[in-house]
PDB file of C-alpha atoms in Angstrom:
ATOM      1  CA  MET A 227       0.068  -0.064  -0.195  1.00  0.00           C
ATOM      2  CA  ALA A 228       1.085   3.350  -0.631  1.00  0.00           C
ATOM      3  CA  GLU A 229       2.856   6.154   1.567  1.00  0.00           C
ATOM      4  CA  THR A 230       0.143   8.370   2.644  1.00  0.00           C
ATOM      5  CA  LEU A 231       1.875  11.611   2.110  1.00  0.00           C
ATOM      6  CA  LEU A 232      -0.553  14.434   3.658  1.00  0.00           C
ATOM      7  CA  THR A 233      -3.855  13.919   4.959  1.00  0.00           C
ATOM      8  CA  LEU A 234      -6.629  17.024   5.060  1.00  0.00           C
ATOM      9  CA  ASN A 235      -9.025  16.515   8.258  1.00  0.00           C
ATOM     10  CA  ASP A 236     -12.237  19.172   8.248  1.00  0.00           C
ATOM     11  CA  VAL A 237     -10.032  21.805   7.299  1.00  0.00           C
ATOM     12  CA  GLY A 238     -11.852  25.218   7.314  1.00  0.00           C
ATOM     13  CA  VAL A 239     -10.048  28.679   6.523  1.00  0.00           C
ATOM     14  CA  ILE A 240     -12.055  31.893   7.721  1.00  0.00           C
ATOM     15  CA  LEU A 241     -10.436  35.304   6.799  1.00  0.00           C
ATOM     16  CA  GLY A 242     -11.941  38.568   8.001  1.00  0.00           C
ATOM     17  CA  GLY A 243     -14.793  36.793   9.256  1.00  0.00           C
ATOM     18  CA  GLN A 244     -15.817  35.081   5.904  1.00  0.00           C
ATOM     19  CA  THR A 245     -15.857  31.709   5.388  1.00  0.00           C
ATOM     20  CA  ILE A 246     -13.180  30.604   2.591  1.00  0.00           C
ATOM     21  CA  VAL A 247     -13.033  26.925   2.821  1.00  0.00           C
ATOM     22  CA  GLU A 248     -14.648  24.557   4.963  1.00  0.00           C
ATOM     23  CA  ARG A 249     -14.602  20.863   5.911  1.00  0.00           C
ATOM     24  CA  VAL A 250     -12.178  20.009   3.442  1.00  0.00           C
ATOM     25  CA  ARG A 251     -11.112  16.194   3.755  1.00  0.00           C
ATOM     26  CA  PHE A 252      -9.243  14.275   1.259  1.00  0.00           C
ATOM     27  CA  SER A 253      -5.309  12.929   1.434  1.00  0.00           C
ATOM     28  CA  VAL A 254      -2.662  12.291  -0.878  1.00  0.00           C
ATOM     29  CA  SER A 255      -0.285   9.243  -1.149  1.00  0.00           C
ATOM     30  CA  ARG A 256       3.310   8.508  -3.164  1.00  0.00           C
ATOM     31  CA  GLY A 257       2.206   8.192  -7.106  1.00  0.00           C
ATOM     32  CA  ASP A 258      -1.290   9.824  -6.395  1.00  0.00           C
ATOM     33  CA  ILE A 259      -2.518  13.097  -9.074  1.00  0.00           C
ATOM     34  CA  VAL A 260      -4.850  15.051  -7.125  1.00  0.00           C
ATOM     35  CA  THR A 261      -6.361  17.649  -9.289  1.00  0.00           C
ATOM     36  CA  VAL A 262      -8.450  20.459  -7.525  1.00  0.00           C
ATOM     37  CA  ILE A 263     -10.938  22.253  -9.536  1.00  0.00           C
ATOM     38  CA  GLY A 264     -13.755  24.521  -9.210  1.00  0.00           C
ATOM     39  CA  PRO A 265     -15.306  27.925 -10.029  1.00  0.00           C
ATOM     40  CA  ASN A 266     -12.952  31.743  -9.287  1.00  0.00           C
ATOM     41  CA  GLY A 267     -13.770  32.192  -5.634  1.00  0.00           C
ATOM     42  CA  ALA A 268     -14.012  28.889  -4.454  1.00  0.00           C
ATOM     43  CA  GLY A 269     -10.452  28.732  -2.053  1.00  0.00           C
ATOM     44  CA  LYS A 270      -8.434  26.759  -4.635  1.00  0.00           C
ATOM     45  CA  THR A 271      -5.191  29.274  -4.002  1.00  0.00           C
ATOM     46  CA  THR A 272      -6.461  29.568   0.186  1.00  0.00           C
ATOM     47  CA  LEU A 273      -6.457  25.892   0.153  1.00  0.00           C
ATOM     48  CA  ILE A 274      -2.992  25.523  -1.181  1.00  0.00           C
ATOM     49  CA  LYS A 275      -1.144  28.331   0.608  1.00  0.00           C
ATOM     50  CA  ALA A 276      -2.954  26.345   4.088  1.00  0.00           C
ATOM     51  CA  ILE A 277      -0.930  23.215   2.594  1.00  0.00           C
ATOM     52  CA  LEU A 278       2.276  24.938   2.115  1.00  0.00           C
ATOM     53  CA  GLY A 279       2.051  26.172   5.560  1.00  0.00           C
ATOM     54  CA  LEU A 280       1.566  30.139   4.042  1.00  0.00           C
ATOM     55  CA  GLN A 281      -1.998  30.422   5.555  1.00  0.00           C
ATOM     56  CA  PRO A 282      -3.358  29.279   9.027  1.00  0.00           C
ATOM     57  CA  ILE A 283      -6.260  27.112   9.812  1.00  0.00           C
ATOM     58  CA  SER A 284      -9.068  28.114  11.512  1.00  0.00           C
ATOM     59  CA  THR A 285     -10.342  24.319  11.661  1.00  0.00           C
ATOM     60  CA  GLY A 286      -9.856  21.168  11.070  1.00  0.00           C
ATOM     61  CA  ARG A 287      -6.143  19.847  11.160  1.00  0.00           C
ATOM     62  CA  ILE A 288      -3.213  18.588   8.536  1.00  0.00           C
ATOM     63  CA  ASP A 289      -1.240  15.979   9.061  1.00  0.00           C
ATOM     64  CA  LYS A 290       1.895  15.670   7.178  1.00  0.00           C
ATOM     65  CA  THR A 291       4.049  12.067   6.489  1.00  0.00           C
ATOM     66  CA  PRO A 292       7.497  13.209   9.262  1.00  0.00           C
ATOM     67  CA  GLY A 293      10.316  15.153   7.146  1.00  0.00           C
ATOM     68  CA  LEU A 294       7.886  15.336   3.629  1.00  0.00           C
ATOM     69  CA  THR A 295       9.328  17.296   1.437  1.00  0.00           C
ATOM     70  CA  ILE A 296       6.886  19.689  -0.908  1.00  0.00           C
ATOM     71  CA  GLY A 297       8.295  21.360  -3.958  1.00  0.00           C
ATOM     72  CA  TYR A 298       6.091  23.635  -5.086  1.00  0.00           C
ATOM     73  CA  VAL A 299       5.217  25.602  -8.731  1.00  0.00           C
ATOM     74  CA  PRO A 300       4.018  29.067  -8.438  1.00  0.00           C
ATOM     75  CA  GLN A 301       1.210  30.149 -11.239  1.00  0.00           C
ATOM     76  CA  HIS A 302       3.846  32.310 -12.709  1.00  0.00           C
ATOM     77  CA  ILE A 303       6.237  34.420 -10.918  1.00  0.00           C
ATOM     78  CA  GLN A 304       7.218  38.025 -12.160  1.00  0.00           C
ATOM     79  CA  PHE A 305      10.660  39.223 -13.178  1.00  0.00           C
ATOM     80  CA  GLN A 306      11.921  42.419 -13.730  1.00  0.00           C
ATOM     81  CA  PRO A 307      12.314  43.174 -17.348  1.00  0.00           C
ATOM     82  CA  THR A 308      15.435  45.240 -17.362  1.00  0.00           C
ATOM     83  CA  LEU A 309      17.422  42.472 -14.837  1.00  0.00           C
ATOM     84  CA  PRO A 310      19.387  40.032 -16.362  1.00  0.00           C
ATOM     85  CA  LEU A 311      18.988  36.688 -15.458  1.00  0.00           C
ATOM     86  CA  THR A 312      19.920  33.554 -17.075  1.00  0.00           C
ATOM     87  CA  VAL A 313      18.316  29.978 -16.205  1.00  0.00           C
ATOM     88  CA  LYS A 314      21.665  28.937 -14.352  1.00  0.00           C
ATOM     89  CA  ARG A 315      21.421  31.722 -12.195  1.00  0.00           C
ATOM     90  CA  PHE A 316      17.815  31.616 -11.210  1.00  0.00           C
ATOM     91  CA  LEU A 317      18.309  27.991 -10.126  1.00  0.00           C
ATOM     92  CA  SER A 318      21.315  28.729  -8.466  1.00  0.00           C
ATOM     93  CA  LEU A 319      19.001  31.010  -5.845  1.00  0.00           C
ATOM     94  CA  THR A 320      17.729  27.709  -4.223  1.00  0.00           C
ATOM     95  CA  ARG A 321      21.091  26.971  -3.447  1.00  0.00           C
ATOM     96  CA  ALA A 322      21.126  23.491  -5.535  1.00  0.00           C
ATOM     97  CA  SER A 323      24.379  22.680  -6.270  1.00  0.00           C
ATOM     98  CA  VAL A 324      25.228  22.616 -10.120  1.00  0.00           C
ATOM     99  CA  ALA A 325      24.801  18.750 -10.723  1.00  0.00           C
ATOM    100  CA  ASP A 326      20.902  19.061  -9.223  1.00  0.00           C
ATOM    101  CA  CYS A 327      20.155  22.256 -11.567  1.00  0.00           C
ATOM    102  CA  ARG A 328      21.341  20.383 -14.289  1.00  0.00           C
ATOM    103  CA  LYS A 329      19.707  17.173 -13.532  1.00  0.00           C
ATOM    104  CA  ALA A 330      16.541  18.968 -12.500  1.00  0.00           C
ATOM    105  CA  LEU A 331      16.370  20.881 -16.076  1.00  0.00           C
ATOM    106  CA  GLU A 332      16.856  17.848 -17.576  1.00  0.00           C
ATOM    107  CA  GLN A 333      14.217  15.754 -16.069  1.00  0.00           C
ATOM    108  CA  THR A 334      11.952  18.769 -17.626  1.00  0.00           C
ATOM    109  CA  ASN A 335      13.408  18.437 -21.096  1.00  0.00           C
ATOM    110  CA  VAL A 336      15.295  21.762 -21.256  1.00  0.00           C
ATOM    111  CA  GLY A 337      18.499  20.749 -20.216  1.00  0.00           C
ATOM    112  CA  HIS A 338      19.565  22.721 -23.303  1.00  0.00           C
ATOM    113  CA  LEU A 339      18.124  26.118 -21.589  1.00  0.00           C
ATOM    114  CA  TYR A 340      20.868  26.366 -18.789  1.00  0.00           C
ATOM    115  CA  ASP A 341      22.824  29.149 -20.089  1.00  0.00           C
ATOM    116  CA  ALA A 342      19.154  30.976 -21.930  1.00  0.00           C
ATOM    117  CA  SER A 343      18.468  34.982 -20.403  1.00  0.00           C
ATOM    118  CA  ILE A 344      14.594  33.670 -18.639  1.00  0.00           C
ATOM    119  CA  HIS A 345      13.236  36.547 -20.346  1.00  0.00           C
ATOM    120  CA  HIS A 346      13.799  35.023 -24.022  1.00  0.00           C
ATOM    121  CA  LEU A 347      11.731  31.722 -22.424  1.00  0.00           C
ATOM    122  CA  SER A 348       8.068  30.993 -24.221  1.00  0.00           C
ATOM    123  CA  GLY A 349       5.068  30.062 -21.953  1.00  0.00           C
ATOM    124  CA  GLY A 350       5.747  26.466 -21.999  1.00  0.00           C
ATOM    125  CA  GLU A 351       9.838  26.714 -21.254  1.00  0.00           C
ATOM    126  CA  MET A 352       9.248  29.056 -18.034  1.00  0.00           C
ATOM    127  CA  GLN A 353       6.472  26.344 -16.790  1.00  0.00           C
ATOM    128  CA  ARG A 354       9.395  23.649 -17.306  1.00  0.00           C
ATOM    129  CA  LEU A 355      11.897  25.645 -15.439  1.00  0.00           C
ATOM    130  CA  LEU A 356       9.609  26.420 -12.450  1.00  0.00           C
ATOM    131  CA  ILE A 357       9.175  22.794 -12.496  1.00  0.00           C
ATOM    132  CA  ALA A 358      12.927  21.755 -12.759  1.00  0.00           C
ATOM    133  CA  ARG A 359      12.719  24.613  -9.395  1.00  0.00           C
ATOM    134  CA  ALA A 360      10.652  22.783  -7.362  1.00  0.00           C
ATOM    135  CA  LEU A 361      12.416  19.442  -8.519  1.00  0.00           C
ATOM    136  CA  VAL A 362      15.959  20.224  -6.864  1.00  0.00           C
ATOM    137  CA  ARG A 363      14.096  19.676  -3.624  1.00  0.00           C
ATOM    138  CA  ARG A 364      13.975  16.074  -4.545  1.00  0.00           C
ATOM    139  CA  PRO A 365      10.251  16.621  -3.232  1.00  0.00           C
ATOM    140  CA  ASP A 366       7.758  13.857  -1.807  1.00  0.00           C
ATOM    141  CA  LEU A 367       4.835  15.776  -2.829  1.00  0.00           C
ATOM    142  CA  LEU A 368       5.022  18.510  -5.838  1.00  0.00           C
ATOM    143  CA  VAL A 369       2.578  20.930  -5.586  1.00  0.00           C
ATOM    144  CA  LEU A 370       1.292  23.001  -8.247  1.00  0.00           C
ATOM    145  CA  ASP A 371      -1.103  26.015  -8.990  1.00  0.00           C
ATOM    146  CA  GLU A 372      -1.925  26.551 -12.703  1.00  0.00           C
ATOM    147  CA  PRO A 373       0.987  24.548 -14.284  1.00  0.00           C
ATOM    148  CA  ALA A 374      -0.297  25.259 -18.206  1.00  0.00           C
ATOM    149  CA  GLN A 375      -1.002  28.639 -17.392  1.00  0.00           C
ATOM    150  CA  GLY A 376       0.238  31.207 -20.516  1.00  0.00           C
ATOM    151  CA  VAL A 377       1.084  27.799 -22.430  1.00  0.00           C
ATOM    152  CA  ASP A 378      -0.680  27.359 -25.701  1.00  0.00           C
ATOM    153  CA  VAL A 379      -2.805  23.881 -26.193  1.00  0.00           C
ATOM    154  CA  ASN A 380      -0.397  21.565 -27.349  1.00  0.00           C
ATOM    155  CA  GLY A 381       2.280  22.939 -25.204  1.00  0.00           C
ATOM    156  CA  GLN A 382      -0.373  21.842 -22.111  1.00  0.00           C
ATOM    157  CA  ALA A 383      -0.743  18.644 -23.197  1.00  0.00           C
ATOM    158  CA  ALA A 384       3.115  18.074 -23.280  1.00  0.00           C
ATOM    159  CA  LEU A 385       3.090  19.890 -19.582  1.00  0.00           C
ATOM    160  CA  TYR A 386       0.598  17.558 -18.440  1.00  0.00           C
ATOM    161  CA  ASP A 387       2.376  14.510 -20.532  1.00  0.00           C
ATOM    162  CA  LEU A 388       5.566  15.356 -18.530  1.00  0.00           C
ATOM    163  CA  ILE A 389       4.251  15.559 -14.669  1.00  0.00           C
ATOM    164  CA  ARG A 390       2.371  12.416 -15.083  1.00  0.00           C
ATOM    165  CA  ALA A 391       5.671  11.427 -16.144  1.00  0.00           C
ATOM    166  CA  LEU A 392       7.429  12.679 -13.377  1.00  0.00           C
ATOM    167  CA  ARG A 393       5.467  11.297 -11.323  1.00  0.00           C
ATOM    168  CA  GLU A 394       6.423   7.731 -12.225  1.00  0.00           C
ATOM    169  CA  ARG A 395      10.132   8.809 -12.245  1.00  0.00           C
ATOM    170  CA  LEU A 396      10.237  10.239  -8.263  1.00  0.00           C
ATOM    171  CA  ASN A 397       7.566   7.876  -7.099  1.00  0.00           C
ATOM    172  CA  CYS A 398       5.900  11.398  -5.688  1.00  0.00           C
ATOM    173  CA  GLY A 399       2.788  12.697  -5.166  1.00  0.00           C
ATOM    174  CA  VAL A 400       1.160  15.831  -7.106  1.00  0.00           C
ATOM    175  CA  ILE A 401      -1.302  17.987  -5.836  1.00  0.00           C
ATOM    176  CA  MET A 402      -2.228  20.235  -8.670  1.00  0.00           C
ATOM    177  CA  ILE A 403      -4.522  23.413  -9.165  1.00  0.00           C
ATOM    178  CA  SER A 404      -6.398  23.657 -12.622  1.00  0.00           C
ATOM    179  CA  HIS A 405      -9.005  25.432 -14.968  1.00  0.00           C
ATOM    180  CA  ASP A 406      -7.910  23.250 -17.945  1.00  0.00           C
ATOM    181  CA  LEU A 407     -11.214  20.695 -17.154  1.00  0.00           C
ATOM    182  CA  HIS A 408     -10.228  18.889 -20.415  1.00  0.00           C
ATOM    183  CA  LEU A 409      -6.898  18.003 -20.680  1.00  0.00           C
ATOM    184  CA  VAL A 410      -6.545  17.495 -17.039  1.00  0.00           C
ATOM    185  CA  MET A 411      -9.389  15.109 -17.001  1.00  0.00           C
ATOM    186  CA  ALA A 412      -7.057  13.044 -18.837  1.00  0.00           C
ATOM    187  CA  ALA A 413      -4.153  13.617 -16.708  1.00  0.00           C
ATOM    188  CA  THR A 414      -5.121  13.089 -13.008  1.00  0.00           C
ATOM    189  CA  ASP A 415      -5.647   9.527 -11.228  1.00  0.00           C
ATOM    190  CA  LYS A 416      -8.255  11.619  -8.406  1.00  0.00           C
ATOM    191  CA  VAL A 417     -10.311  14.961  -9.036  1.00  0.00           C
ATOM    192  CA  LEU A 418     -11.659  17.275  -6.097  1.00  0.00           C
ATOM    193  CA  CYS A 419     -14.304  19.520  -6.446  1.00  0.00           C
ATOM    194  CA  LEU A 420     -13.984  22.591  -4.600  1.00  0.00           C
ATOM    195  CA  ASN A 421     -16.565  25.255  -3.974  1.00  0.00           C
ATOM    196  CA  GLN A 422     -15.578  26.643  -0.777  1.00  0.00           C
ATOM    197  CA  HIS A 423     -16.184  22.879   0.740  1.00  0.00           C
ATOM    198  CA  VAL A 424     -16.025  19.968  -1.470  1.00  0.00           C
ATOM    199  CA  CYS A 425     -18.775  19.578  -3.842  1.00  0.00           C
ATOM    200  CA  CYS A 426     -17.688  15.991  -5.116  1.00  0.00           C
ATOM    201  CA  SER A 427     -14.100  13.647  -5.318  1.00  0.00           C
ATOM    202  CA  GLY A 428     -13.006  10.770  -7.137  1.00  0.00           C
ATOM    203  CA  TYR A 429     -12.210   9.263 -10.069  1.00  0.00           C
ATOM    204  CA  PRO A 430     -12.459  11.796 -13.186  1.00  0.00           C
ATOM    205  CA  GLU A 431     -15.251   9.541 -15.057  1.00  0.00           C
ATOM    206  CA  GLN A 432     -17.225   9.564 -11.607  1.00  0.00           C
ATOM    207  CA  VAL A 433     -17.315  12.731 -10.779  1.00  0.00           C
ATOM    208  CA  SER A 434     -17.308  14.220 -14.311  1.00  0.00           C
ATOM    209  CA  HIS A 435     -21.375  12.589 -13.992  1.00  0.00           C
ATOM    210  CA  ASP A 436     -21.585  13.975 -10.410  1.00  0.00           C
ATOM    211  CA  PRO A 437     -24.510  15.904 -10.243  1.00  0.00           C
ATOM    212  CA  ALA A 438     -22.941  18.720  -8.270  1.00  0.00           C
ATOM    213  CA  PHE A 439     -19.847  18.920 -11.492  1.00  0.00           C
ATOM    214  CA  VAL A 440     -22.440  19.194 -13.462  1.00  0.00           C
ATOM    215  CA  GLU A 441     -24.240  21.977 -11.630  1.00  0.00           C
ATOM    216  CA  LEU A 442     -20.971  24.002 -11.800  1.00  0.00           C
ATOM    217  CA  PHE A 443     -19.597  23.610 -15.058  1.00  0.00           C
ATOM    218  CA  GLY A 444     -22.946  22.495 -17.295  1.00  0.00           C
ATOM    219  CA  ARG A 445     -24.313  19.537 -19.072  1.00  0.00           C
ATOM    220  CA  HIS A 446     -22.276  20.115 -22.340  1.00  0.00           C
ATOM    221  CA  VAL A 447     -18.882  20.420 -19.994  1.00  0.00           C
ATOM    222  CA  ALA A 448     -19.673  17.834 -18.471  1.00  0.00           C
ATOM    223  CA  ASP A 449     -20.655  15.569 -21.496  1.00  0.00           C
ATOM    224  CA  SER A 450     -17.372  16.303 -23.331  1.00  0.00           C
ATOM    225  CA  VAL A 451     -14.691  16.369 -20.873  1.00  0.00           C
ATOM    226  CA  ALA A 452     -16.168  12.455 -19.727  1.00  0.00           C
ATOM    227  CA  VAL A 453     -15.753  11.724 -23.535  1.00  0.00           C
ATOM    228  CA  TYR A 454     -12.122  13.723 -23.784  1.00  0.00           C
ATOM    229  CA  HIS A 455     -10.835  11.428 -21.098  1.00  0.00           C
ATOM    230  CA  HIS A 456     -12.166   8.179 -22.345  1.00  0.00           C
ATOM    231  CA  HIS A 457     -10.042   8.577 -25.816  1.00  0.00           C
ATOM    232  CA  HIS A 458      -7.016  10.488 -24.450  1.00  0.00           C
ATOM    233  CA  ASN A 459      -4.609   7.685 -24.253  1.00  0.00           C
ATOM    234  CA  HIS A 460      -1.829   9.194 -26.459  1.00  0.00           C
ATOM    235  CA  GLN A 461       1.846  10.610 -24.877  1.00  0.00           C
ATOM    236  CA  HIS A 462       2.457  13.917 -26.295  1.00  0.00           C
ATOM    237  CA  ASP A 463       6.306  15.088 -26.672  1.00  0.00           C
ATOM    238  CA  LEU A 464       8.153  18.432 -25.551  1.00  0.00           C
ATOM    239  CA  HIS A 465       5.773  21.087 -28.712  1.00  0.00           C
ATOM    240  CA  GLY A 466       2.763  18.865 -27.219  1.00  0.00           C
ATOM    241  CA  ASP A 467       2.627  16.942 -31.137  1.00  0.00           C
ATOM    242  CA  VAL A 468       1.525  13.590 -30.232  1.00  0.00           C
ATOM    243  CA  VAL A 469       3.641   9.989 -30.355  1.00  0.00           C
ATOM    244  CA  ASN A 470       3.099   7.437 -31.955  1.00  0.00           C
ATOM    245  CA  HIS A 471       0.178   9.386 -33.639  1.00  0.00           C
ATOM    246  CA  GLU A 472      -0.951   6.467 -36.074  1.00  0.00           C
ATOM    247  CA  GLN A 473      -1.603   4.226 -33.168  1.00  0.00           C
ATOM    248  CA  SER A 474      -3.271   6.834 -30.953  1.00  0.00           C
ATOM    249  CA  ARG A 475      -5.417   7.213 -33.922  1.00  0.00           C
ATOM    250  CA  GLU A 476      -6.125   3.929 -34.304  1.00  0.00           C
ATOM    251  CA  ASN A 477      -7.045   3.538 -30.651  1.00  0.00           C
ATOM    252  CA  CYS A 478      -9.380   6.201 -31.264  1.00  0.00           C
ATOM    253  CA  GLU A 479     -11.397   5.053 -33.478  1.00  0.00           C
ATOM    254  CA  HIS A 480     -12.150   1.836 -31.941  1.00  0.00           C
ATOM    255  CA  HIS A 481     -13.237   3.488 -29.332  1.00  0.00           C
ATOM    256  CA  ALA A 482     -15.584   5.548 -31.315  1.00  0.00           C
ATOM    257  CA  SER A 483     -16.954   2.667 -32.865  1.00  0.00           C
ATOM    258  CA  HIS A 484     -17.945   1.435 -30.070  1.00  0.00           C
TER     259      HIS A 484
END
């Protein structure tokens, strides 16, 4: 049985007398990818901050396995455009060794960018750099806030493929916040639908048919998400192109015929 890394027991956060999240309960084990979805203002970012220890909780309890190391990937980082900063220098701020920095870049498929300026990176390259920055900590748990933000559609698919591959390679747990419902349903093991409280949770295909999910996102979204998840059985390369395209197409056609 996989080691439980993190457990939330009836966690709530109250700010300025207003309830932001309440009675949140879930756990993450090694090898899990848990994705938190929900409308704007649902409390997703507040929940992540509570898990990271950046936001005190008002009720409940968060239990972490002893010695748990968390790698955090923020939604974005603002850099002064006039500040000369290379990828090498940016990663050195983590105080990790050169070998660990290079290894993290290789794990995210951007090792060739070691000497590049961060100001010249594409959206997808920047997100991979931020993931690499989290990896130098050798995390047991990887926490990502909107990892595909600012990345084009093809790049998003490749990014979620990368996250799944890292989960396998590092044997870590993953918590993501995402709005990319179609892609994330194919990339995650468990879904937590949040709207201040947990509306529904479970496997993607279960959640996509849950009445609470349908009420939040609409029947057309629920139906299209279920279909997409069923058909997404291929991988993408760094540029978002499908790998083994012919086989993937045959598999999709096979599913469509049933």
